[in-house]
Short mmCIF file of C-alpha atoms in Angstrom, two decimals:
data_model
loop_
_atom_site.label_atom_id
_atom_site.label_comp_id
_atom_site.label_asym_id
_atom_site.label_seq_id
_atom_site.Cartn_x
_atom_site.Cartn_y
_atom_site.Cartn_z
CA MET A 1 0.10 0.04 0.07
CA LEU A 2 2.77 2.33 1.04
CA SER A 3 4.56 1.76 -2.17
CA ARG A 4 1.67 2.26 -4.24
CA LEU A 5 1.15 5.69 -2.48
CA MET A 6 4.66 6.73 -2.99
CA ASN A 7 4.45 5.75 -6.88
CA PHE A 8 1.42 7.90 -6.94
CA LEU A 9 2.96 10.90 -5.37
CA ARG A 10 6.28 10.31 -7.55
CA ALA A 11 3.92 10.60 -10.51
CA CYS A 12 2.20 13.68 -9.37
CA TRP A 13 5.50 15.42 -8.50
CA ARG A 14 7.15 14.81 -11.74
CA PRO A 15 4.62 14.52 -14.41
CA SER A 16 5.66 13.67 -17.88
CA ALA A 17 6.28 16.64 -20.29
CA GLU A 18 3.94 15.04 -22.92
CA ARG A 19 0.81 15.40 -20.69
CA TYR A 20 1.23 19.16 -20.63
CA ILE A 21 2.95 19.94 -23.90
CA HIS A 22 2.00 23.51 -25.29
CA LYS A 23 -0.64 23.24 -27.95
CA GLY A 24 0.35 24.36 -31.39
CA SER A 25 1.85 22.94 -34.43
CA ASP A 26 5.70 23.86 -33.37
CA ALA A 27 5.52 23.24 -29.69
CA ALA A 28 7.09 19.86 -29.40
CA GLY A 29 10.30 19.08 -27.72
CA ARG A 30 11.89 16.38 -25.73
CA GLN A 31 12.81 15.60 -21.93
CA ASP A 32 15.94 13.95 -20.80
CA GLY A 33 16.10 14.24 -17.01
CA LEU A 34 16.61 17.84 -16.23
CA LEU A 35 17.27 18.76 -19.77
CA TRP A 36 14.68 19.91 -22.30
CA TYR A 37 15.43 20.44 -25.87
CA LYS A 38 14.01 21.09 -29.40
CA ASP A 39 16.95 20.00 -31.94
CA THR A 40 15.44 22.04 -34.91
CA GLY A 41 12.56 24.00 -35.99
CA GLN A 42 11.53 26.54 -38.64
CA HIS A 43 11.21 30.18 -38.23
CA LEU A 44 10.65 33.09 -40.80
CA ASN A 45 14.33 33.76 -41.46
CA GLY A 46 15.57 30.15 -41.30
CA GLU A 47 16.18 27.42 -38.62
CA PHE A 48 16.38 27.48 -34.80
CA SER A 49 17.63 25.02 -31.95
CA MET A 50 16.68 25.36 -28.22
CA ALA A 51 17.80 23.72 -25.10
CA VAL A 52 17.23 24.30 -21.48
CA VAL A 53 18.97 22.47 -18.41
CA GLN A 54 17.57 22.94 -14.95
CA ALA A 55 19.89 23.43 -11.97
CA ASN A 56 17.58 25.30 -9.37
CA SER A 57 14.99 23.69 -7.42
CA LEU A 58 12.69 25.80 -9.31
CA LEU A 59 13.60 26.67 -13.03
CA GLU A 60 14.40 30.31 -12.99
CA ASP A 61 15.53 30.66 -16.73
CA GLN A 62 12.42 31.27 -19.01
CA SER A 63 12.60 31.51 -22.84
CA GLN A 64 10.58 31.86 -26.16
CA ILE A 65 10.87 32.07 -29.75
CA GLU A 66 7.94 33.77 -31.71
CA SER A 67 8.01 33.83 -35.50
CA GLY A 68 5.31 35.32 -37.81
CA SER A 69 3.43 38.61 -37.16
CA LEU A 70 5.05 40.88 -34.89
CA SER A 71 1.80 43.10 -34.45
CA LEU A 72 -1.75 42.61 -33.50
CA LEU A 73 -2.67 43.54 -37.00
CA ASP A 74 -2.81 41.01 -40.02
CA SER A 75 -0.92 43.65 -42.06
CA GLY A 76 2.22 42.97 -40.15
CA PRO A 77 5.09 43.59 -39.91
CA TYR A 78 6.43 39.99 -39.95
CA GLY A 79 9.63 38.53 -38.38
CA THR A 80 11.16 36.48 -35.58
CA PHE A 81 11.27 37.43 -31.95
CA VAL A 82 13.53 35.75 -29.50
CA GLY A 83 13.67 36.14 -25.69
CA VAL A 84 15.81 34.70 -22.88
CA TYR A 85 14.87 35.61 -19.20
CA ASP A 86 17.16 34.67 -16.55
CA GLY A 87 15.37 35.12 -13.06
CA HIS A 88 16.82 35.53 -9.66
CA GLY A 89 15.32 35.19 -6.42
CA GLY A 90 12.69 33.00 -7.75
CA PRO A 91 11.07 32.37 -10.92
CA GLU A 92 7.91 34.67 -10.91
CA THR A 93 9.40 37.64 -12.90
CA SER A 94 10.80 35.66 -15.64
CA ARG A 95 7.50 33.76 -16.19
CA TYR A 96 5.78 37.14 -15.98
CA ILE A 97 8.15 38.49 -18.82
CA ASN A 98 7.40 35.35 -20.83
CA ASP A 99 3.75 35.94 -20.65
CA HIS A 100 3.72 39.66 -21.26
CA LEU A 101 6.77 41.16 -23.22
CA PHE A 102 5.95 39.82 -26.60
CA GLN A 103 2.26 40.79 -26.42
CA HIS A 104 3.30 44.32 -25.17
CA LEU A 105 5.69 44.52 -28.14
CA LYS A 106 2.98 43.34 -30.61
CA GLY A 107 0.63 46.14 -29.11
CA PHE A 108 3.16 48.97 -29.60
CA THR A 109 4.26 47.52 -33.21
CA SER A 110 0.52 47.96 -34.11
CA GLU A 111 0.30 51.60 -32.92
CA GLN A 112 3.34 52.63 -34.85
CA GLN A 113 2.92 50.10 -37.71
CA SER A 114 6.35 49.20 -37.72
CA MET A 115 9.23 47.76 -35.58
CA SER A 116 11.70 50.20 -33.98
CA VAL A 117 13.90 50.80 -31.05
CA ASP A 118 11.19 52.89 -29.64
CA VAL A 119 8.56 50.04 -29.76
CA ILE A 120 11.20 47.62 -28.02
CA ARG A 121 11.80 50.22 -25.19
CA LYS A 122 8.21 50.63 -24.59
CA ALA A 123 7.59 46.99 -24.47
CA PHE A 124 10.30 46.70 -21.87
CA GLN A 125 8.68 49.55 -19.89
CA ALA A 126 5.26 48.37 -20.09
CA THR A 127 6.57 44.81 -18.65
CA GLU A 128 8.35 46.50 -15.98
CA ASP A 129 5.40 48.65 -15.03
CA GLY A 130 3.02 45.64 -15.07
CA PHE A 131 5.35 43.59 -12.85
CA LEU A 132 5.49 46.41 -10.38
CA SER A 133 1.83 46.63 -10.20
CA VAL A 134 1.78 42.81 -9.29
CA VAL A 135 4.37 43.31 -6.58
CA ALA A 136 2.02 46.00 -5.36
CA LYS A 137 -0.97 44.20 -5.24
CA GLN A 138 0.63 41.07 -3.67
CA TRP A 139 2.66 42.95 -1.17
CA PRO A 140 0.47 42.13 1.89
CA MET A 141 0.42 38.58 1.27
CA LYS A 142 3.68 37.89 -0.60
CA PRO A 143 6.11 40.67 0.19
CA GLN A 144 9.28 38.54 -0.73
CA LEU A 145 7.97 39.19 -4.46
CA ALA A 146 9.68 42.39 -4.26
CA ALA A 147 13.11 40.85 -4.05
CA VAL A 148 12.41 38.69 -7.50
CA GLY A 149 13.85 39.85 -10.67
CA SER A 150 14.98 38.85 -13.98
CA CYS A 151 17.71 39.64 -16.62
CA CYS A 152 15.88 40.33 -20.00
CA LEU A 153 17.65 39.47 -23.41
CA VAL A 154 15.72 39.94 -26.46
CA GLY A 155 16.44 39.61 -30.50
CA VAL A 156 14.00 40.86 -33.30
CA ILE A 157 14.65 40.07 -36.80
CA CYS A 158 12.39 42.18 -39.18
CA GLY A 159 12.99 43.26 -42.70
CA GLY A 160 16.72 42.29 -42.60
CA THR A 161 17.31 44.35 -39.51
CA LEU A 162 18.22 42.76 -36.32
CA TYR A 163 17.43 44.56 -32.90
CA ILE A 164 19.19 43.28 -29.72
CA ALA A 165 17.75 44.68 -26.34
CA ASN A 166 19.36 43.66 -23.01
CA LEU A 167 19.03 43.98 -19.41
CA GLY A 168 21.37 42.21 -17.11
CA ASP A 169 24.15 39.65 -18.15
CA SER A 170 22.50 37.26 -20.65
CA ARG A 171 24.30 37.52 -24.05
CA ALA A 172 23.69 37.48 -27.73
CA VAL A 173 26.58 36.47 -30.13
CA LEU A 174 26.74 36.66 -33.70
CA GLY A 175 28.66 33.84 -35.92
CA ARG A 176 29.89 35.72 -39.05
CA LEU A 177 31.64 34.36 -41.99
CA VAL A 178 35.21 36.08 -43.22
CA LYS A 179 35.12 35.27 -46.91
CA ALA A 180 38.78 35.98 -47.05
CA THR A 181 39.71 33.22 -44.65
CA GLY A 182 36.68 30.90 -44.56
CA ASP A 183 36.57 31.46 -40.64
CA VAL A 184 33.58 32.22 -38.72
CA VAL A 185 34.17 34.59 -36.13
CA ALA A 186 32.27 35.48 -32.98
CA ILE A 187 30.82 39.02 -32.48
CA GLN A 188 29.11 40.07 -29.19
CA LEU A 189 26.07 42.01 -29.73
CA SER A 190 24.68 42.52 -26.47
CA GLU A 191 25.85 44.99 -23.76
CA GLU A 192 26.06 43.42 -20.21
CA HIS A 193 25.21 45.00 -16.90
CA ASN A 194 27.21 43.29 -14.18
CA ALA A 195 29.07 44.67 -11.29
CA SER A 196 31.87 42.35 -12.32
CA GLN A 197 32.72 44.80 -15.22
CA GLU A 198 34.74 47.81 -14.42
CA SER A 199 32.60 50.05 -16.91
CA VAL A 200 29.45 49.09 -14.92
CA ARG A 201 31.13 49.87 -11.58
CA GLN A 202 32.11 53.39 -12.82
CA GLU A 203 28.44 53.99 -14.25
CA MET A 204 27.12 53.15 -10.84
CA ARG A 205 29.49 55.45 -9.02
CA SER A 206 28.95 58.24 -11.41
CA LEU A 207 25.08 57.77 -11.00
CA HIS A 208 25.33 57.67 -7.19
CA PRO A 209 28.23 59.95 -6.33
CA GLU A 210 26.98 60.30 -2.70
CA ASP A 211 27.10 56.53 -1.87
CA PRO A 212 30.43 55.00 -1.25
CA HIS A 213 28.94 51.64 -0.90
CA ILE A 214 27.06 51.55 -4.18
CA VAL A 215 29.14 48.77 -5.33
CA VAL A 216 30.80 46.44 -2.86
CA LEU A 217 33.42 43.53 -3.19
CA LYS A 218 31.86 40.84 -1.30
CA HIS A 219 33.47 37.07 -1.01
CA ASN A 220 35.38 38.23 -4.02
CA VAL A 221 32.24 39.06 -6.05
CA TRP A 222 31.37 42.67 -6.99
CA ARG A 223 27.74 43.52 -5.94
CA VAL A 224 25.62 46.50 -6.23
CA LYS A 225 24.86 47.42 -2.45
CA GLY A 226 26.46 44.10 -1.82
CA LEU A 227 23.33 42.31 -2.78
CA ILE A 228 23.09 41.88 -6.48
CA GLN A 229 25.58 41.54 -9.07
CA ILE A 230 23.37 43.08 -12.12
CA SER A 231 22.59 46.97 -12.47
CA ARG A 232 19.63 46.49 -14.70
CA SER A 233 16.78 44.04 -14.62
CA ILE A 234 12.91 43.67 -14.71
CA GLY A 235 11.54 43.35 -11.10
CA ASP A 236 14.00 43.72 -8.11
CA VAL A 237 11.55 46.43 -6.98
CA TYR A 238 13.06 46.51 -3.66
CA LEU A 239 16.06 48.42 -5.02
CA LYS A 240 13.82 50.81 -7.22
CA LYS A 241 10.95 51.69 -4.69
CA ALA A 242 11.44 52.85 -1.30
CA GLU A 243 7.92 51.57 -0.31
CA PHE A 244 8.90 48.01 -1.00
CA ASN A 245 12.26 48.28 0.97
CA ARG A 246 11.02 47.93 4.50
CA GLU A 247 9.03 45.33 6.72
CA PRO A 248 7.83 42.81 6.19
CA LEU A 249 10.60 42.03 3.61
CA TYR A 250 13.28 39.96 4.95
CA VAL A 251 16.05 41.88 6.58
CA LYS A 252 18.71 40.69 4.23
CA PHE A 253 17.16 42.73 1.59
CA ARG A 254 16.61 45.85 3.42
CA LEU A 255 19.05 48.76 3.05
CA ARG A 256 20.18 50.64 6.09
CA GLU A 257 19.37 54.06 4.77
CA PRO A 258 16.30 55.09 3.08
CA LEU A 259 16.03 54.67 -0.70
CA LYS A 260 15.80 58.07 -2.05
CA ARG A 261 15.85 57.00 -5.80
CA PRO A 262 16.08 53.72 -7.87
CA ILE A 263 19.30 52.10 -7.73
CA LEU A 264 18.77 49.55 -10.45
CA SER A 265 17.33 50.49 -13.75
CA ALA A 266 14.94 48.82 -16.33
CA GLU A 267 16.36 50.76 -19.19
CA PRO A 268 17.63 48.35 -21.84
CA SER A 269 20.69 48.82 -23.92
CA ILE A 270 19.53 48.35 -27.48
CA SER A 271 21.59 48.06 -30.77
CA VAL A 272 20.56 47.75 -34.35
CA LEU A 273 22.34 45.78 -37.09
CA GLU A 274 21.61 45.37 -40.75
CA LEU A 275 22.11 41.76 -41.43
CA GLN A 276 24.58 40.82 -44.11
CA PRO A 277 24.59 37.65 -46.15
CA HIS A 278 27.76 36.39 -44.25
CA ASP A 279 26.00 36.61 -40.91
CA GLN A 280 25.47 32.99 -40.28
CA PHE A 281 23.72 32.43 -37.12
CA LEU A 282 23.02 33.96 -33.75
CA ILE A 283 23.43 32.47 -30.02
CA PHE A 284 21.00 33.87 -27.37
CA ALA A 285 22.06 32.40 -23.98
CA SER A 286 21.69 33.10 -20.35
CA ASP A 287 24.99 33.47 -18.44
CA GLY A 288 24.85 30.02 -17.26
CA LEU A 289 26.29 29.30 -20.62
CA TRP A 290 28.90 32.01 -20.98
CA GLU A 291 30.26 31.13 -17.41
CA HIS A 292 31.80 28.01 -18.90
CA LEU A 293 32.27 28.79 -22.60
CA LYS A 294 33.84 31.74 -24.37
CA ASN A 295 32.05 33.34 -27.32
CA GLU A 296 34.55 31.88 -29.82
CA GLU A 297 34.13 28.30 -28.44
CA ALA A 298 30.43 28.55 -28.63
CA VAL A 299 30.53 29.92 -32.24
CA ASP A 300 33.07 27.20 -33.27
CA ILE A 301 30.80 24.40 -31.65
CA VAL A 302 27.92 25.65 -33.79
CA GLN A 303 29.84 26.11 -36.84
CA ASN A 304 31.73 22.75 -36.79
CA HIS A 305 28.68 20.51 -36.50
CA PRO A 306 25.49 19.82 -37.98
CA ARG A 307 22.75 22.43 -37.34
CA ASN A 308 20.30 19.80 -35.73
CA GLY A 309 20.97 19.81 -32.01
CA SER A 310 23.28 22.96 -31.84
CA ALA A 311 21.57 24.26 -28.66
CA ARG A 312 21.77 20.72 -26.98
CA ARG A 313 25.35 20.55 -28.05
CA LEU A 314 26.17 23.82 -26.64
CA VAL A 315 24.61 22.93 -23.17
CA LYS A 316 26.45 19.77 -23.05
CA ALA A 317 29.73 21.68 -23.67
CA ALA A 318 29.05 23.89 -20.81
CA LEU A 319 28.13 20.95 -18.43
CA GLN A 320 31.35 18.98 -19.33
CA GLU A 321 33.34 22.09 -18.49
CA ALA A 322 31.45 22.69 -15.21
CA ALA A 323 32.14 18.92 -14.42
CA LYS A 324 35.74 19.28 -15.34
CA LYS A 325 36.06 22.24 -13.03
CA ARG A 326 34.75 20.14 -10.17
CA GLU A 327 37.09 17.22 -11.14
CA MET A 328 34.23 15.09 -11.89
CA ARG A 329 32.76 13.18 -14.76
CA TYR A 330 29.95 14.56 -16.90
CA SER A 331 27.97 11.43 -16.54
CA ASP A 332 28.17 11.79 -12.71
CA LEU A 333 27.17 15.41 -12.96
CA LYS A 334 24.02 14.52 -14.86
CA LYS A 335 22.86 12.08 -11.96
CA ILE A 336 22.56 15.27 -9.71
CA ASP A 337 19.12 16.41 -8.96
CA ARG A 338 17.81 19.88 -9.08
CA GLY A 339 18.62 21.92 -6.38
CA VAL A 340 21.94 20.28 -5.44
CA ARG A 341 22.78 20.62 -9.08
CA ARG A 342 22.83 24.54 -8.41
CA HIS A 343 26.07 24.09 -6.54
CA PHE A 344 27.77 22.81 -9.80
CA HIS A 345 26.16 25.20 -12.51
CA ASP A 346 23.24 27.62 -13.05
CA ASP A 347 20.17 27.07 -15.03
CA ILE A 348 21.01 27.27 -18.80
CA THR A 349 19.09 28.43 -21.69
CA VAL A 350 20.41 28.48 -25.23
CA ILE A 351 18.63 29.42 -28.45
CA VAL A 352 20.64 29.19 -31.65
CA VAL A 353 18.92 31.02 -34.71
CA PHE A 354 20.41 30.31 -38.14
CA LEU A 355 20.08 33.11 -40.80
CA ASP A 356 19.03 32.07 -44.42
CA SER A 357 20.08 35.16 -46.15
CA ASN A 358 17.46 34.77 -48.83
CA LEU A 359 14.73 34.72 -46.14
CA VAL A 360 16.23 37.46 -44.00
CA SER A 361 16.56 39.86 -46.94
CA ARG A 362 12.79 39.76 -47.80
CA ALA A 363 10.41 42.75 -47.05
CA SER A 364 9.01 42.73 -43.51
CA SER A 365 5.52 42.31 -45.07
CA VAL A 366 6.33 38.78 -46.44
CA ARG A 367 4.71 35.86 -44.38
CA GLY A 368 6.42 32.55 -43.76
CA PRO A 369 6.31 29.61 -41.24
CA THR A 370 5.06 30.36 -38.01
CA ALA A 371 6.51 29.29 -34.62
CA SER A 372 5.51 29.89 -30.95
CA ILE A 373 7.56 27.88 -28.38
CA ARG A 374 8.73 28.39 -24.90
CA GLY A 375 11.98 26.79 -23.32
CA GLY A 376 10.85 23.85 -21.44
CA GLY A 377 8.03 23.03 -23.65
CA VAL A 378 5.52 22.45 -20.76
CA ASN A 379 2.78 24.42 -19.27
CA LEU A 380 1.84 22.84 -15.90
CA PRO A 381 -1.74 23.84 -14.25
CA ALA A 382 -1.26 26.41 -11.48
CA LYS A 383 -2.17 23.82 -8.69
CA SER A 384 0.08 21.05 -9.86
CA LEU A 385 2.67 19.53 -7.43
CA ALA A 386 5.69 20.05 -9.84
CA PRO A 387 7.56 23.15 -8.21
CA CYS A 388 10.00 23.34 -11.34
CA ALA A 389 7.27 24.36 -13.78
CA THR A 390 4.18 25.56 -11.76
CA PRO A 391 3.49 29.22 -12.82
CA MET A 392 2.53 31.50 -9.91
CA ASP A 393 -0.71 33.09 -10.34
CA LEU A 394 0.34 36.58 -10.84
CA GLY A 395 -3.00 37.98 -12.22
CA ALA A 396 -3.60 40.23 -15.09
CA THR A 397 -2.16 43.63 -15.41
#
């Protein structure tokens, strides 16, 4: 009787991905332990590959690829949207971004009838404002939500133009063919906001000249106010609004002096690139990948292997490096369960977007294959027992 009960609870705790797979023609994917992957798929400008490996007890990385209309109107424009959202303090902010950012972008694109830097900036701000309203609403019941946040990396390909927007330390890297040599070189496209970088520390000091402790070296790691490594994010409202930096927020998050103005920012760094025929592919990944692989190493892995399974191959290379650093075998690392696994590596999300120059150069009004898929591929009911995938009911904004 006891064994049957345990089997039943185990089934509830870890439901199969197939039971809760996202509906839609391009929403398949496979699960292998803590690894989810989709080896190949079609988007408007070529092919793509996705992979996610969980390390935290609750998966804090969220991601998506959306291909087709970038507007609420049938008239377009059309293109491909890629998002990687690396949460911290919990999964709620990254899940919220996954549910709202792309919809905001489509709304602002509809208003302006085109894709632009302004559209992307407004979509980021609307997502930030929306999550802030959720924190305010939940404050009496769930005050710790004020200390949950997320990095946010977005790529939009539309009419031959690539837009990259970033908050935090996820990274986008381009693989570009050098015709003279035949080599594919790595070009980093995103600007990162992490206190480990001297430029970020200088920026924070110039923005807060009255605060000698705006960045602090703690346990050999640079942190903003000794609390957080990144200087820009969605969420983390305890470092943006004074009314959320007080009781009943945990003491470890509360500042000694009153918060007079925001310490963290939700203003993304945005770059624009006209794609060229020799631009081969893009790698979007959370810092869990870049902690173990250099830009050139990642580009070489994609370039020197078949397209199919590129993202999974990058995740495996990062995990092999993580195991090597701890002087253990990759096969043994794979046996470590979520939660404990976080001591060896972070959640890792990778999306590889291959660029077909003939498709990239088409007008933004041309339709093509549609895709809508989220990293992890599963959508569990809110009252499920599976903590790794159960979205928190944050309510509508």
